[in-house]
mmCIF file of C-alpha atoms in Angstrom:
data_model
loop_
_atom_site.group_PDB
_atom_site.id
_atom_site.type_symbol
_atom_site.label_atom_id
_atom_site.label_comp_id
_atom_site.label_asym_id
_atom_site.label_seq_id
_atom_site.Cartn_x
_atom_site.Cartn_y
_atom_site.Cartn_z
ATOM 1 C CA MET E 234 48.771 -23.104 1.247
ATOM 2 C CA ASN E 235 47.256 -20.647 3.819
ATOM 3 C CA LYS E 236 44.101 -21.293 5.917
ATOM 4 C CA THR E 237 41.959 -19.371 3.689
ATOM 5 C CA ASP E 238 42.886 -21.430 0.427
ATOM 6 C CA GLU E 239 42.456 -24.741 2.567
ATOM 7 C CA LEU E 240 38.976 -23.605 3.850
ATOM 8 C CA VAL E 241 38.011 -22.519 0.350
ATOM 9 C CA GLY E 242 39.071 -26.033 -1.069
ATOM 10 C CA VAL E 243 37.014 -27.801 1.586
ATOM 11 C CA VAL E 244 34.003 -25.791 0.864
ATOM 12 C CA GLU E 245 34.336 -26.584 -2.889
ATOM 13 C CA GLU E 246 34.478 -30.194 -2.104
ATOM 14 C CA VAL E 247 31.460 -30.113 0.137
ATOM 15 C CA ALA E 248 29.495 -28.227 -2.469
ATOM 16 C CA LEU E 249 30.337 -30.448 -5.396
ATOM 17 C CA VAL E 250 30.295 -33.881 -3.817
ATOM 18 C CA ALA E 251 26.666 -35.486 -3.248
ATOM 19 C CA PRO E 252 26.025 -37.345 0.059
ATOM 20 C CA ALA E 253 27.150 -40.823 0.568
ATOM 21 C CA GLY E 254 25.444 -43.285 -1.747
ATOM 22 C CA HIS E 255 25.432 -40.747 -4.526
ATOM 23 C CA GLN E 256 29.056 -40.205 -5.049
ATOM 24 C CA GLY E 257 30.056 -38.661 -8.417
ATOM 25 C CA ARG E 258 27.117 -36.121 -8.679
ATOM 26 C CA ARG E 259 28.141 -32.611 -9.093
ATOM 27 C CA VAL E 260 26.415 -29.450 -7.843
ATOM 28 C CA THR E 261 24.247 -29.223 -10.774
ATOM 29 C CA GLY E 262 22.279 -32.214 -9.081
ATOM 30 C CA ARG E 263 22.204 -30.616 -5.624
ATOM 31 C CA PRO E 264 19.593 -28.074 -4.551
ATOM 32 C CA LEU E 265 20.666 -24.503 -4.703
ATOM 33 C CA PRO E 266 19.657 -23.715 -1.086
ATOM 34 C CA LEU E 267 22.139 -26.192 -0.007
ATOM 35 C CA VAL E 268 25.074 -24.587 -1.908
ATOM 36 C CA VAL E 269 23.814 -21.299 -0.449
ATOM 37 C CA LEU E 270 24.028 -22.554 2.980
ATOM 38 C CA THR E 271 27.458 -24.147 2.377
ATOM 39 C CA ALA E 272 28.577 -20.766 1.005
ATOM 40 C CA VAL E 273 27.374 -18.949 4.217
ATOM 41 C CA ALA E 274 29.068 -21.457 6.471
ATOM 42 C CA ALA E 275 32.181 -20.702 4.653
ATOM 43 C CA VAL E 276 31.941 -17.103 5.153
ATOM 44 C CA ALA E 277 31.335 -17.438 8.777
ATOM 45 C CA VAL E 278 34.479 -19.783 9.104
ATOM 46 C CA LEU E 279 36.516 -17.419 7.056
ATOM 47 C CA SER E 280 35.427 -14.481 9.224
ATOM 48 C CA LEU E 281 36.741 -16.121 12.398
ATOM 49 C CA THR E 282 40.187 -16.599 10.584
ATOM 50 C CA GLY E 283 40.757 -12.850 10.443
ATOM 51 C CA VAL E 284 40.697 -12.543 6.545
ATOM 52 C CA GLY E 285 41.502 -8.893 5.882
ATOM 53 C CA TRP E 286 38.734 -7.883 3.547
ATOM 54 C CA LEU E 287 36.102 -9.453 5.786
ATOM 55 C CA SER E 288 36.984 -7.070 8.613
ATOM 56 C CA ARG E 289 36.325 -3.930 6.793
ATOM 57 C CA PRO E 290 33.534 -1.877 8.329
ATOM 58 C CA ALA E 291 30.998 -2.236 5.626
ATOM 59 C CA VAL E 292 31.561 -5.869 5.150
ATOM 60 C CA ALA E 293 31.464 -6.421 8.905
ATOM 61 C CA ALA E 294 28.166 -4.536 9.238
ATOM 62 C CA TRP E 295 26.614 -6.697 6.348
ATOM 63 C CA ARG E 296 27.922 -9.917 8.140
ATOM 64 C CA THR E 297 26.534 -8.854 11.402
ATOM 65 C CA VAL E 298 22.998 -8.105 10.064
ATOM 66 C CA CYS E 299 22.898 -11.281 7.920
ATOM 67 C CA LEU E 300 24.101 -13.554 10.673
ATOM 68 C CA ALA E 301 21.641 -11.654 13.211
ATOM 69 C CA ILE E 302 18.609 -12.300 10.981
ATOM 70 C CA THR E 303 19.617 -15.908 10.355
ATOM 71 C CA VAL E 304 20.242 -16.768 13.946
ATOM 72 C CA GLN E 305 17.072 -15.306 15.105
ATOM 73 C CA ALA E 306 14.861 -16.914 12.455
ATOM 74 C CA LEU E 307 16.471 -20.412 12.445
ATOM 75 C CA PRO E 308 14.727 -21.791 15.528
ATOM 76 C CA PHE E 309 11.327 -20.996 14.315
ATOM 77 C CA LEU E 310 12.171 -22.198 10.801
ATOM 78 C CA LEU E 311 13.403 -25.540 12.508
ATOM 79 C CA LEU E 312 10.190 -25.807 14.488
ATOM 80 C CA GLY E 313 8.083 -25.014 11.688
ATOM 81 C CA THR E 314 9.664 -27.529 9.233
ATOM 82 C CA VAL E 315 9.467 -30.370 12.084
ATOM 83 C CA LEU E 316 5.657 -29.652 12.536
ATOM 84 C CA SER E 317 5.141 -29.472 8.717
ATOM 85 C CA GLY E 318 6.832 -32.707 8.320
ATOM 86 C CA ALA E 319 5.112 -34.388 11.103
ATOM 87 C CA ILE E 320 1.585 -33.326 9.524
ATOM 88 C CA ASN E 321 2.656 -34.551 6.102
ATOM 89 C CA ALA E 322 3.563 -37.993 7.515
ATOM 90 C CA PHE E 323 1.125 -38.565 10.248
ATOM 91 C CA VAL E 324 -2.151 -36.615 9.330
ATOM 92 C CA PRO E 325 -4.674 -38.659 7.333
ATOM 93 C CA ALA E 326 -4.899 -37.298 3.722
ATOM 94 C CA ASP E 327 -8.737 -37.106 3.901
ATOM 95 C CA LEU E 328 -8.864 -34.884 7.076
ATOM 96 C CA PHE E 329 -9.989 -31.737 5.215
ATOM 97 C CA THR E 330 -12.831 -33.670 3.247
ATOM 98 C CA ARG E 331 -14.241 -34.887 6.669
ATOM 99 C CA ILE E 332 -14.044 -31.385 8.520
ATOM 100 C CA LEU E 333 -14.809 -28.879 5.904
ATOM 101 C CA PRO E 334 -18.482 -27.695 5.254
ATOM 102 C CA ARG E 335 -20.034 -29.012 2.099
ATOM 103 C CA ARG E 336 -20.936 -25.450 0.971
ATOM 104 C CA PRO E 337 -18.017 -23.953 -0.841
ATOM 105 C CA ALA E 338 -18.796 -20.453 0.457
ATOM 106 C CA LEU E 339 -18.652 -21.531 4.047
ATOM 107 C CA ALA E 340 -15.601 -24.042 3.402
ATOM 108 C CA VAL E 341 -13.519 -21.104 2.217
ATOM 109 C CA PRO E 342 -13.244 -19.172 5.713
ATOM 110 C CA VAL E 343 -12.930 -22.584 7.498
ATOM 111 C CA ALA E 344 -10.050 -23.715 5.408
ATOM 112 C CA GLY E 345 -8.384 -20.124 5.795
ATOM 113 C CA MET E 346 -8.694 -20.345 9.512
ATOM 114 C CA ALA E 347 -7.295 -23.945 9.621
ATOM 115 C CA GLY E 348 -4.135 -22.271 8.689
ATOM 116 C CA VAL E 349 -3.923 -21.138 12.432
ATOM 117 C CA VAL E 350 -3.584 -24.523 13.685
ATOM 118 C CA LEU E 351 -1.915 -26.429 10.943
ATOM 119 C CA PRO E 352 1.586 -24.940 10.316
ATOM 120 C CA GLY E 353 3.085 -25.343 6.761
ATOM 121 C CA CYS E 354 5.847 -23.255 4.762
ATOM 122 C CA GLU E 355 5.363 -21.812 1.338
ATOM 123 C CA CYS E 356 7.395 -24.739 -0.209
ATOM 124 C CA ALA E 357 4.794 -27.284 0.970
ATOM 125 C CA SER E 358 1.508 -25.267 0.461
ATOM 126 C CA VAL E 359 1.329 -25.579 -3.168
ATOM 127 C CA PRO E 360 1.600 -29.276 -3.429
ATOM 128 C CA VAL E 361 -0.817 -29.688 -0.356
ATOM 129 C CA ALA E 362 -3.365 -27.626 -1.906
ATOM 130 C CA ASN E 363 -3.082 -29.769 -5.124
ATOM 131 C CA SER E 364 -3.426 -32.844 -3.022
ATOM 132 C CA LEU E 365 -6.514 -31.335 -1.315
ATOM 133 C CA ILE E 366 -8.214 -30.669 -4.681
ATOM 134 C CA ARG E 367 -7.469 -34.198 -5.974
ATOM 135 C CA ARG E 368 -9.054 -35.464 -2.794
ATOM 136 C CA GLY E 369 -12.256 -33.708 -3.514
ATOM 137 C CA VAL E 370 -11.841 -30.444 -1.683
ATOM 138 C CA THR E 371 -13.247 -27.519 -3.620
ATOM 139 C CA PRO E 372 -10.345 -25.551 -5.170
ATOM 140 C CA SER E 373 -11.642 -22.221 -3.616
ATOM 141 C CA ALA E 374 -11.272 -23.654 -0.083
ATOM 142 C CA ALA E 375 -7.787 -25.329 -1.143
ATOM 143 C CA PHE E 376 -6.532 -21.839 -2.236
ATOM 144 C CA ALA E 377 -7.574 -20.313 1.054
ATOM 145 C CA PHE E 378 -5.597 -22.849 2.992
ATOM 146 C CA LEU E 379 -2.752 -22.455 0.524
ATOM 147 C CA LEU E 380 -2.520 -18.657 1.364
ATOM 148 C CA SER E 381 -3.203 -18.986 5.035
ATOM 149 C CA ALA E 382 -1.230 -21.803 6.227
ATOM 150 C CA PRO E 383 2.327 -20.175 5.654
ATOM 151 C CA ALA E 384 1.067 -16.648 6.719
ATOM 152 C CA ILE E 385 -0.891 -17.365 10.118
ATOM 153 C CA ASN E 386 0.376 -20.451 11.750
ATOM 154 C CA PRO E 387 1.554 -20.358 15.359
ATOM 155 C CA ILE E 388 5.271 -20.456 14.388
ATOM 156 C CA VAL E 389 4.950 -17.431 12.214
ATOM 157 C CA LEU E 390 2.772 -15.518 14.692
ATOM 158 C CA THR E 391 5.223 -16.353 17.480
ATOM 159 C CA ALA E 392 8.245 -15.255 15.468
ATOM 160 C CA THR E 393 6.421 -11.917 14.492
ATOM 161 C CA ALA E 394 5.876 -11.385 18.323
ATOM 162 C CA VAL E 395 9.609 -11.926 18.874
ATOM 163 C CA ALA E 396 10.671 -9.863 16.040
ATOM 164 C CA PHE E 397 8.336 -6.917 17.095
ATOM 165 C CA PRO E 398 8.660 -7.020 20.974
ATOM 166 C CA GLY E 399 6.063 -5.004 22.869
ATOM 167 C CA ASN E 400 3.929 -4.674 19.768
ATOM 168 C CA PRO E 401 0.961 -6.970 19.931
ATOM 169 C CA ALA E 402 -0.913 -4.780 17.262
ATOM 170 C CA MET E 403 1.514 -5.957 14.766
ATOM 171 C CA VAL E 404 0.764 -9.517 15.425
ATOM 172 C CA ALA E 405 -3.020 -9.008 15.360
ATOM 173 C CA ALA E 406 -2.726 -6.926 12.150
ATOM 174 C CA ARG E 407 -0.736 -9.601 10.443
ATOM 175 C CA LEU E 408 -3.114 -12.388 11.511
ATOM 176 C CA LEU E 409 -6.272 -10.359 10.447
ATOM 177 C CA ALA E 410 -4.848 -9.027 7.118
ATOM 178 C CA SER E 411 -3.780 -12.423 6.186
ATOM 179 C CA LEU E 412 -7.170 -14.144 7.068
ATOM 180 C CA VAL E 413 -8.961 -11.518 5.099
ATOM 181 C CA THR E 414 -6.702 -11.932 2.039
ATOM 182 C CA ALA E 415 -7.030 -15.740 2.179
ATOM 183 C CA ALA E 416 -10.639 -15.670 2.566
ATOM 184 C CA ALA E 417 -11.144 -13.030 -0.194
ATOM 185 C CA MET E 418 -9.132 -14.884 -2.833
ATOM 186 C CA GLY E 419 -11.100 -18.200 -2.047
ATOM 187 C CA TRP E 420 -14.364 -16.252 -2.478
ATOM 188 C CA LEU E 421 -12.952 -14.475 -5.593
ATOM 189 C CA TRP E 422 -12.060 -17.679 -7.234
ATOM 190 C CA LEU E 423 -15.462 -19.275 -6.385
ATOM 191 C CA TRP E 424 -16.971 -16.183 -8.107
ATOM 192 C CA LEU E 425 -14.641 -15.723 -11.039
ATOM 193 C CA GLY E 426 -12.370 -18.819 -11.305
ATOM 194 C CA ARG E 427 -12.574 -20.996 -14.378
ATOM 195 C CA GLU E 428 -11.866 -24.683 -14.444
ATOM 196 C CA GLU E 429 -9.753 -24.233 -17.681
ATOM 197 C CA TRP E 430 -7.434 -21.967 -15.807
ATOM 198 C CA LEU E 431 -6.541 -24.763 -13.505
ATOM 199 C CA ARG E 432 -4.201 -27.827 -14.599
ATOM 200 C CA PRO E 433 -3.745 -30.052 -11.472
ATOM 201 C CA SER E 434 -0.858 -32.196 -11.794
ATOM 202 C CA VAL E 435 -0.074 -35.386 -9.995
ATOM 203 C CA ARG E 436 1.716 -34.569 -6.758
ATOM 204 C CA HIS E 437 1.936 -36.612 -3.694
ATOM 205 C CA THR E 438 1.612 -35.478 -0.280
ATOM 206 C CA GLY E 439 0.937 -37.378 3.053
ATOM 207 C CA HIS E 440 1.795 -40.947 3.718
ATOM 208 C CA ARG E 441 2.837 -43.174 0.938
ATOM 209 C CA SER E 442 2.183 -46.817 0.985
ATOM 210 C CA GLY E 443 5.295 -49.056 1.345
ATOM 211 C CA HIS E 444 7.197 -46.262 3.087
ATOM 212 C CA SER E 445 7.340 -46.076 6.984
ATOM 213 C CA ARG E 446 5.718 -42.939 8.433
ATOM 214 C CA LEU E 447 9.173 -42.044 10.121
ATOM 215 C CA ARG E 448 10.951 -42.249 6.851
ATOM 216 C CA GLU E 449 8.200 -40.016 5.211
ATOM 217 C CA PHE E 450 8.769 -37.598 8.110
ATOM 218 C CA ARG E 451 12.499 -37.498 7.788
ATOM 219 C CA LEU E 452 12.316 -36.966 3.975
ATOM 220 C CA GLY E 453 9.834 -34.349 4.330
ATOM 221 C CA PHE E 454 11.608 -32.455 6.954
ATOM 222 C CA GLN E 455 14.966 -32.735 5.145
ATOM 223 C CA HIS E 456 13.446 -31.336 2.006
ATOM 224 C CA ASP E 457 11.510 -28.453 3.559
ATOM 225 C CA PHE E 458 14.358 -27.365 5.959
ATOM 226 C CA LEU E 459 17.072 -27.423 3.187
ATOM 227 C CA HIS E 460 15.050 -25.603 0.646
ATOM 228 C CA ALA E 461 13.366 -23.144 3.264
ATOM 229 C CA GLY E 462 16.626 -22.703 5.089
ATOM 230 C CA GLY E 463 18.388 -21.863 1.750
ATOM 231 C CA PHE E 464 15.698 -19.267 0.901
ATOM 232 C CA LEU E 465 16.031 -17.762 4.566
ATOM 233 C CA VAL E 466 19.727 -17.331 4.029
ATOM 234 C CA LEU E 467 19.250 -15.763 0.698
ATOM 235 C CA GLY E 468 16.479 -13.403 2.091
ATOM 236 C CA ALA E 469 18.979 -12.536 5.104
ATOM 237 C CA MET E 470 21.696 -11.807 2.509
ATOM 238 C CA ALA E 471 19.482 -9.562 0.529
ATOM 239 C CA ALA E 472 18.211 -7.671 3.480
ATOM 240 C CA ALA E 473 21.709 -7.159 4.803
ATOM 241 C CA THR E 474 22.760 -5.948 1.474
ATOM 242 C CA PHE E 475 19.801 -3.711 1.325
ATOM 243 C CA ASN E 476 20.421 -2.277 4.799
ATOM 244 C CA VAL E 477 24.218 -1.572 4.085
ATOM 245 C CA ALA E 478 24.531 -0.943 0.303
ATOM 246 C CA VAL E 479 21.433 1.197 -0.503
ATOM 247 C CA PRO E 480 22.092 4.939 0.038
ATOM 248 C CA ARG E 481 20.010 6.599 2.586
ATOM 249 C CA SER E 482 18.839 9.083 0.051
ATOM 250 C CA VAL E 483 17.208 6.192 -1.901
ATOM 251 C CA LEU E 484 15.422 4.963 1.202
ATOM 252 C CA ASP E 485 14.201 8.547 2.108
ATOM 253 C CA THR E 486 12.568 8.631 -1.384
ATOM 254 C CA PHE E 487 10.516 5.625 -0.842
ATOM 255 C CA SER E 488 10.174 5.689 3.082
ATOM 256 C CA GLY E 489 9.167 9.366 2.931
ATOM 257 C CA SER E 490 6.133 8.489 1.107
ATOM 258 C CA PRO E 491 3.321 6.400 2.430
ATOM 259 C CA TRP E 492 2.250 4.946 -0.969
ATOM 260 C CA LEU E 493 5.704 4.493 -2.385
ATOM 261 C CA SER E 494 6.914 2.685 0.816
ATOM 262 C CA VAL E 495 3.980 0.191 0.759
ATOM 263 C CA LEU E 496 4.605 -0.508 -2.924
ATOM 264 C CA PHE E 497 8.405 -0.772 -2.590
ATOM 265 C CA LEU E 498 8.120 -3.278 0.310
ATOM 266 C CA ALA E 499 5.322 -5.363 -1.508
ATOM 267 C CA ALA E 500 7.740 -5.659 -4.477
ATOM 268 C CA LEU E 501 10.690 -6.302 -2.177
ATOM 269 C CA ALA E 502 8.650 -9.293 -0.507
ATOM 270 C CA VAL E 503 8.051 -10.896 -3.877
ATOM 271 C CA LEU E 504 11.686 -10.591 -4.882
ATOM 272 C CA LEU E 505 13.338 -11.662 -1.681
ATOM 273 C CA ALA E 506 11.202 -14.865 -1.373
ATOM 274 C CA VAL E 507 11.947 -15.127 2.388
ATOM 275 C CA CYS E 508 10.596 -18.000 4.178
ATOM 276 C CA SER E 509 7.383 -17.021 6.310
ATOM 277 C CA GLU E 510 8.992 -18.212 9.556
ATOM 278 C CA ALA E 511 11.808 -15.702 9.074
ATOM 279 C CA ASP E 512 10.284 -12.769 7.387
ATOM 280 C CA ALA E 513 9.108 -11.005 10.392
ATOM 281 C CA PHE E 514 12.939 -10.569 11.317
ATOM 282 C CA VAL E 515 13.678 -9.158 7.997
ATOM 283 C CA ALA E 516 10.682 -6.696 8.310
ATOM 284 C CA ALA E 517 11.789 -5.612 11.710
ATOM 285 C CA SER E 518 15.180 -4.727 10.334
ATOM 286 C CA LEU E 519 13.698 -2.284 7.904
ATOM 287 C CA THR E 520 13.390 0.284 10.475
ATOM 288 C CA GLY E 521 13.266 3.304 7.937
ATOM 289 C CA PHE E 522 9.828 2.196 6.729
ATOM 290 C CA SER E 523 6.443 2.644 8.424
ATOM 291 C CA PRO E 524 4.626 -0.067 10.308
ATOM 292 C CA THR E 525 1.941 -0.292 7.643
ATOM 293 C CA ALA E 526 4.490 -0.765 4.882
ATOM 294 C CA ARG E 527 6.485 -3.604 6.986
ATOM 295 C CA LEU E 528 3.061 -5.219 7.571
ATOM 296 C CA VAL E 529 2.433 -5.340 3.872
ATOM 297 C CA PHE E 530 5.690 -6.971 3.438
ATOM 298 C CA MET E 531 4.699 -9.701 5.858
ATOM 299 C CA VAL E 532 1.278 -10.240 4.393
ATOM 300 C CA VAL E 533 2.411 -10.313 0.918
ATOM 301 C CA GLY E 534 5.648 -12.386 1.159
ATOM 302 C CA PRO E 535 4.077 -15.590 2.341
ATOM 303 C CA MET E 536 1.414 -15.419 -0.306
ATOM 304 C CA VAL E 537 3.259 -14.214 -3.416
ATOM 305 C CA ASP E 538 7.041 -14.490 -4.312
ATOM 306 C CA LEU E 539 9.188 -15.635 -7.012
ATOM 307 C CA LYS E 540 9.460 -19.301 -5.672
ATOM 308 C CA LEU E 541 5.623 -19.646 -5.176
ATOM 309 C CA ILE E 542 4.929 -18.191 -8.511
ATOM 310 C CA ALA E 543 7.237 -20.876 -10.159
ATOM 311 C CA LEU E 544 5.637 -23.657 -8.014
ATOM 312 C CA GLN E 545 2.169 -22.579 -8.994
ATOM 313 C CA ALA E 546 3.035 -22.451 -12.591
ATOM 314 C CA GLY E 547 4.529 -25.903 -12.609
ATOM 315 C CA THR E 548 1.641 -27.364 -10.503
ATOM 316 C CA PHE E 549 -1.397 -25.604 -11.726
ATOM 317 C CA GLY E 550 -0.230 -23.949 -15.074
ATOM 318 C CA ARG E 551 1.107 -20.575 -16.040
ATOM 319 C CA SER E 552 -2.411 -19.128 -16.809
ATOM 320 C CA PHE E 553 -3.477 -19.790 -13.233
ATOM 321 C CA ALA E 554 -0.258 -18.687 -11.696
ATOM 322 C CA LEU E 555 -0.372 -15.302 -13.503
ATOM 323 C CA ARG E 556 -3.914 -14.502 -12.734
ATOM 324 C CA PHE E 557 -3.825 -15.840 -9.143
ATOM 325 C CA SER E 558 -0.464 -14.266 -8.109
ATOM 326 C CA THR E 559 -1.533 -10.863 -9.527
ATOM 327 C CA ALA E 560 -4.869 -10.738 -7.883
ATOM 328 C CA THR E 561 -3.389 -12.076 -4.495
ATOM 329 C CA THR E 562 -0.865 -9.256 -4.622
ATOM 330 C CA VAL E 563 -3.646 -6.507 -5.078
ATOM 331 C CA VAL E 564 -5.802 -8.072 -2.410
ATOM 332 C CA ALA E 565 -2.880 -8.495 0.070
ATOM 333 C CA VAL E 566 -1.576 -4.844 -0.257
ATOM 334 C CA ALA E 567 -5.003 -3.483 -0.018
ATOM 335 C CA ALA E 568 -5.822 -5.642 3.103
ATOM 336 C CA GLY E 569 -2.393 -4.698 4.712
ATOM 337 C CA VAL E 570 -3.070 -0.960 4.149
ATOM 338 C CA LEU E 571 -6.519 -0.960 5.388
ATOM 339 C CA ILE E 572 -5.843 -3.129 8.523
ATOM 340 C CA GLY E 573 -2.599 -1.613 9.156
ATOM 341 C CA GLY E 574 -3.967 1.918 9.000
ATOM 342 C CA ALA E 575 -6.559 0.969 11.473
ATOM 343 C CA LEU E 576 -4.402 -0.933 13.980
ATOM 344 C CA LEU E 577 -0.929 0.282 13.740
#
């Protein structure tokens, strides 16, 4: 048996066997992102062994782009999930009900701006918003926080500054467009939202009695990092495939038109479902598109993507998810175009 066969065998065993204490579980019981991370690790190891087909120019270019995006974004993802886990374990669950204004119209922008100082990833934003509603926070304010927290927190803004060096206007445009979208959607729900569209389910977030806070932190961090990390790798792989495999003529068709490029990257953000701590690096790699189109990619992605739509449908109901995600996409694209056109 050669080295390649041995490595593949090891990877299969890692993917199929659960951690200690859960022996016998198969991959169907493991989260998909963990399997993806294992597969990418296998590709990285195999590339070091000199396997022939991995050395071909196109594959080598794909591997370089994929690993570059992943390595650049991983520190920000790690820091973001550490902070998110700490907030989940140590911040009191009723914090928002104490600090938010009682008037819903005023609570919406305050909740939106709270996302600047309270980091959270998309995977955590839906259960957190559900918990806030169950603790008495008006749904319009909870939804404003749901949209803003993964889009404008310090980790995301710092990652955007690193991904677009020497371009502070891009950071400012992302902050402003995301804030406008979050506040607009909160006010829109306050104006047009109906209670029958909303079906809150029982989800726990924050400290749970009987569990140590350190254990809650560890479990929260482990869950967020594995899931968000898996989606980061999937996004990096998709972005690398997009950069290497899509013919230049196709890119020119979309990138050459201001409106088509914006709509194309908005749709791409929904499909790729890249973690918000990493999407700036994916956007920076799409060099054939205008700054405004790439801004729209970064505004839409943390607020509307396939995994978020699924989470919203499972938590609040399909009726809510369909209406909310559609309206958010329209508002996010409009805000990105208007603010990007003014600042970029």
